[in-house]
mmCIF file of C-alpha atoms in Angstrom:
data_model
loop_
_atom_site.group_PDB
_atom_site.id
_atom_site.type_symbol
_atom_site.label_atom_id
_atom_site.label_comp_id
_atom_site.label_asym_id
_atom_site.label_seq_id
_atom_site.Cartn_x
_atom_site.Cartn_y
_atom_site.Cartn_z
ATOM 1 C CA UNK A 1 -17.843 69.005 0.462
ATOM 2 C CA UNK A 2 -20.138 70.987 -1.650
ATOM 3 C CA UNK A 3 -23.025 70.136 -3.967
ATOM 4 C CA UNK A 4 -20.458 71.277 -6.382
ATOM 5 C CA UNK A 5 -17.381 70.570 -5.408
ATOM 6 C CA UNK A 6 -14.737 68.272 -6.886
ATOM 7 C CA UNK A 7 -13.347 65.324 -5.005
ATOM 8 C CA UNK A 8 -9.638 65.458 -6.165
ATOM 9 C CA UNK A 9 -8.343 63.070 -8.245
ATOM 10 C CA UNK A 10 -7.468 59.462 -7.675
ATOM 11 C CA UNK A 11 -4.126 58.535 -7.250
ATOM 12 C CA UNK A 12 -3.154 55.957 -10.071
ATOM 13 C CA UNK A 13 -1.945 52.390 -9.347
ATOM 14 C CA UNK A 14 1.816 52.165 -8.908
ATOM 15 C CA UNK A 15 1.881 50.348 -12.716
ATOM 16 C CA UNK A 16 4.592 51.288 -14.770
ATOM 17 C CA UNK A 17 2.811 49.666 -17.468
ATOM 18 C CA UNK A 18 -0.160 51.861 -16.624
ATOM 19 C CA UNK A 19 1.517 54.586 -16.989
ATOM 20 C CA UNK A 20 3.163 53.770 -20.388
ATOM 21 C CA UNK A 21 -0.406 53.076 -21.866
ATOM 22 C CA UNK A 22 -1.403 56.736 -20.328
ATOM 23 C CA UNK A 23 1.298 58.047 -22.219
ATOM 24 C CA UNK A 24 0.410 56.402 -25.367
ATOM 25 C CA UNK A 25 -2.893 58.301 -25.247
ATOM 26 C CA UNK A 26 -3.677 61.831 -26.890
ATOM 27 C CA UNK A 27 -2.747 64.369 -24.013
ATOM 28 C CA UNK A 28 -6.075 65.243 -23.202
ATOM 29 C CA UNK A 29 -7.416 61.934 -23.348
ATOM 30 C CA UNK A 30 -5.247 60.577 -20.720
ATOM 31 C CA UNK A 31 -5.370 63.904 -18.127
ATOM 32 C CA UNK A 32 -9.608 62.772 -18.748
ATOM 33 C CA UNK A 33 -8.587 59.062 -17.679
ATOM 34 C CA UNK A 34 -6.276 59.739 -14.836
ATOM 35 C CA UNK A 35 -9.405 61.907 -13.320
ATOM 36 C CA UNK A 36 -11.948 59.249 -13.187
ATOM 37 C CA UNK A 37 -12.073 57.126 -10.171
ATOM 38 C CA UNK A 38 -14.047 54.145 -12.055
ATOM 39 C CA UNK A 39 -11.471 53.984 -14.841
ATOM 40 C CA UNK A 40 -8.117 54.143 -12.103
ATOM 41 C CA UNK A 41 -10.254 51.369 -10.121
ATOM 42 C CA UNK A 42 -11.160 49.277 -13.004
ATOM 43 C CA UNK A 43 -7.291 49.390 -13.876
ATOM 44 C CA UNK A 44 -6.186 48.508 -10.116
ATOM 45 C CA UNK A 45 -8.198 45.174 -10.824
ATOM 46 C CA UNK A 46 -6.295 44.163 -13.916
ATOM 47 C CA UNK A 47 -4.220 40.877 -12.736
ATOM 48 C CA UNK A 48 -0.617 42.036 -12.223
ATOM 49 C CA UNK A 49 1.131 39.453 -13.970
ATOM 50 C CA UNK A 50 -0.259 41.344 -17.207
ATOM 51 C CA UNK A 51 0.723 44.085 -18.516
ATOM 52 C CA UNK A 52 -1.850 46.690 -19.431
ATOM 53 C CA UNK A 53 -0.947 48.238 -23.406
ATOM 54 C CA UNK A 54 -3.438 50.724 -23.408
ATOM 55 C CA UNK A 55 -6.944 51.914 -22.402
ATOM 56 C CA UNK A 56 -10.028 53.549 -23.381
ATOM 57 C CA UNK A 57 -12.844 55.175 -21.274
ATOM 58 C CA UNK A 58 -15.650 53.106 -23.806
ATOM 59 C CA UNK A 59 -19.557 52.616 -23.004
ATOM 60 C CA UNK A 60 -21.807 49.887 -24.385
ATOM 61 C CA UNK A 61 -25.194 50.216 -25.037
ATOM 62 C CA UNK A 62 -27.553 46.971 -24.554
ATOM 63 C CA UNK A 63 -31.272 46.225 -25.162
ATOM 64 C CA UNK A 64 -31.758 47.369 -21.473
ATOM 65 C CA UNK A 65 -28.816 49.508 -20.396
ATOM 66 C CA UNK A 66 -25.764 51.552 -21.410
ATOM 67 C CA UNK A 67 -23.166 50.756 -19.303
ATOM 68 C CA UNK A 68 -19.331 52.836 -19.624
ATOM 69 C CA UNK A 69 -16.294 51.371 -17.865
ATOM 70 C CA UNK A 70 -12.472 50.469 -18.914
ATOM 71 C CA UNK A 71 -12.141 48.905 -22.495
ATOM 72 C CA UNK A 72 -8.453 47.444 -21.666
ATOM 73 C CA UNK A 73 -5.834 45.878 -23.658
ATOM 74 C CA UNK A 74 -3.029 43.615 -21.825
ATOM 75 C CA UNK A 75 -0.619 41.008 -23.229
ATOM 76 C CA UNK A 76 -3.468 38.605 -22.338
ATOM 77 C CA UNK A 77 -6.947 40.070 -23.155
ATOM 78 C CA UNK A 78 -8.699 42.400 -24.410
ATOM 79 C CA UNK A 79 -11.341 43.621 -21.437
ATOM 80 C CA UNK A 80 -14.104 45.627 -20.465
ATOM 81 C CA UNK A 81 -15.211 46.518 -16.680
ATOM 82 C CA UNK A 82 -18.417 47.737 -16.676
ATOM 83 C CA UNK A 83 -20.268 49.617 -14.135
ATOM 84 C CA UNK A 84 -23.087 47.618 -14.312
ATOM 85 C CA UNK A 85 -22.758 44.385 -16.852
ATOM 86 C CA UNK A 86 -19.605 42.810 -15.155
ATOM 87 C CA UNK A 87 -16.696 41.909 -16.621
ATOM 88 C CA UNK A 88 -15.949 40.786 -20.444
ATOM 89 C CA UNK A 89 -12.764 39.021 -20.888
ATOM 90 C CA UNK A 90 -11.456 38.563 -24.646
ATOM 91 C CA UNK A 91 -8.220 36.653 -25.055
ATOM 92 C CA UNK A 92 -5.815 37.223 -27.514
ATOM 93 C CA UNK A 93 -5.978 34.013 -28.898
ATOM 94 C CA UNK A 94 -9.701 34.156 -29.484
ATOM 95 C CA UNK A 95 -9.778 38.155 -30.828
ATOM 96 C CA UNK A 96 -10.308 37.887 -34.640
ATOM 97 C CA UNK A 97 -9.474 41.588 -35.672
ATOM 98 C CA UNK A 98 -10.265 44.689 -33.623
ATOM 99 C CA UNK A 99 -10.472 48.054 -35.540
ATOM 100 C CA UNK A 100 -12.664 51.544 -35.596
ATOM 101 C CA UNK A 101 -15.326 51.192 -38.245
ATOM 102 C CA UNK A 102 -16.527 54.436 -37.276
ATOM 103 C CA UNK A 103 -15.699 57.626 -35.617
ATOM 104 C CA UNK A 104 -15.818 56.689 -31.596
ATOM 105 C CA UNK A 105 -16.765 53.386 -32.335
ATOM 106 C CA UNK A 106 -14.116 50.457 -31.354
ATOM 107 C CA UNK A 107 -15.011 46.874 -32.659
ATOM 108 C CA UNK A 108 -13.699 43.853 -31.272
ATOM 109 C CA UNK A 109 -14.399 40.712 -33.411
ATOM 110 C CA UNK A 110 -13.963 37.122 -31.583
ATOM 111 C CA UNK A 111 -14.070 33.761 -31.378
ATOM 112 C CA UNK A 112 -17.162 32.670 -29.370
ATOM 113 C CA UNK A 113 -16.380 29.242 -28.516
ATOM 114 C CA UNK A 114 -12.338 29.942 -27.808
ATOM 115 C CA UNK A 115 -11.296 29.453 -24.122
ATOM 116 C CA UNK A 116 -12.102 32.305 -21.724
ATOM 117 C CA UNK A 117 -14.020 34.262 -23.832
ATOM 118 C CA UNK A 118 -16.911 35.678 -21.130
ATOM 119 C CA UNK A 119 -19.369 38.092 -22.954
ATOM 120 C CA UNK A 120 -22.985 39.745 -21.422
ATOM 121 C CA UNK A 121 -25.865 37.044 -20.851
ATOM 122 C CA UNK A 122 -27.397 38.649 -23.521
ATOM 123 C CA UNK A 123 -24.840 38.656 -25.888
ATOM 124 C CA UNK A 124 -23.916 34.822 -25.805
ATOM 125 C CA UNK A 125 -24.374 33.999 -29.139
ATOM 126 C CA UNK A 126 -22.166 36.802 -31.107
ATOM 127 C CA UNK A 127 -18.884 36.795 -32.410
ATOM 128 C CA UNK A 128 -18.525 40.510 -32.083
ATOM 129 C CA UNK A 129 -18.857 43.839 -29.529
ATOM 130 C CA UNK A 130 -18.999 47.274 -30.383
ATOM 131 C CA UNK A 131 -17.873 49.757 -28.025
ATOM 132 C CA UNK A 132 -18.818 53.804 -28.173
ATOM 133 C CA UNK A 133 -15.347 55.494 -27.074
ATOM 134 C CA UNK A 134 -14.901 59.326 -26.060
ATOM 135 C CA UNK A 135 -11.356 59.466 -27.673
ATOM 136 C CA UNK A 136 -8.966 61.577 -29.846
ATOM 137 C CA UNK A 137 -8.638 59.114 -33.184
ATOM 138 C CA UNK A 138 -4.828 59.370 -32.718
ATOM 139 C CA UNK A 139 -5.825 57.766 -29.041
ATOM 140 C CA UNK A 140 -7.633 55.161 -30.667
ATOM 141 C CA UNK A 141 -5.616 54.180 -33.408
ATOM 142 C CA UNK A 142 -2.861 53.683 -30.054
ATOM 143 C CA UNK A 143 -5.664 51.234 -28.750
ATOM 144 C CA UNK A 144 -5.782 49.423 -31.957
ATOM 145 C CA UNK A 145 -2.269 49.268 -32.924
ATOM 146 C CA UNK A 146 -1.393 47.902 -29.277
ATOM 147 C CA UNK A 147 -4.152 44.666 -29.653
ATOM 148 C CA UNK A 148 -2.911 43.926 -32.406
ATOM 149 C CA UNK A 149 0.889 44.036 -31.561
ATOM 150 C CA UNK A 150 -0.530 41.976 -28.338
ATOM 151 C CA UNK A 151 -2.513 39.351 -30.604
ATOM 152 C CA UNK A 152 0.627 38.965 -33.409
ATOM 153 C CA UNK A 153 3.018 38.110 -29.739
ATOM 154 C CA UNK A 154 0.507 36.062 -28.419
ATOM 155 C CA UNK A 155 -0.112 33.968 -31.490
ATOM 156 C CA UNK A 156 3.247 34.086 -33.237
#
């Protein structure tokens, strides 16, 4: 292929659940998702005994690097698969509140010392991540609204 040429783009996991958070998304938001290959990977590796609620393409930015990857909600966690800081794995039991407090901007507040909560080195002793997202608002309020349907099942 070219210097500029486009690989096509990847096929989706066979998740009906995957494709019910897809459709949850602002149109253009979710044709954006389906064609890149890091976000359809990072949702290949979500366990399949959950089931993904919805997703957002969302980058972190940390002392030393800015990292994007899949902010993901199932009907266990709430996670994010970066590129280059690993994993971060928020259950629902230990997720406080989750909301936009700004434009692009999707907070997650946690528990620190609830089970299973895994976080960056760096970021060990916070109760808290923010997460840039590149989404319609209607896209993230779907993000939102689906953690905390997730969190009122998983604790009620």
């Amino acid at each position: 292929m070219g210097l500029f040429s486009r690989r096509p783009a990847p096929a989706l996991p066979p998740r009906d659940d995957l494709h019910r958070a897809l459709e949850g998304l602002a149109p253009k938001d979710a044709e954006r998702f389906r064609g890149k290959a890091r976000l359809v990977e990072a949702c290949a590796a979500e366990p399949a005994d959950s089931t993904i609620l919805a997703v957002l393409d969302a980058v972190i930015t940390e002392p030393h690097t800015t990292d994007g990857g899949l902010l993901c909600a199932t009907t266990e966690a709430v996670t994010f698969g970066g590129g280059h800081s690993g994993r971060m794995h928020f259950p629902l039991a230990a997720v406080v509140r989750v909301a936009e407090i700004a434009r692009g901007t999707v907070r997650v507040e946690f528990e620190p010392a609830a089970p299973g909560v895994r976080v960056l080195p760096v970021r060990e002793n916070v109760d808290a991540m923010d997460f840039s997202v590149r989404a319609d608002p209607a896209s993230v309020r779907f993000f939102v609204g689906q953690v905390r349907a997730g969190g009122a099942a998983a604790t009620g």
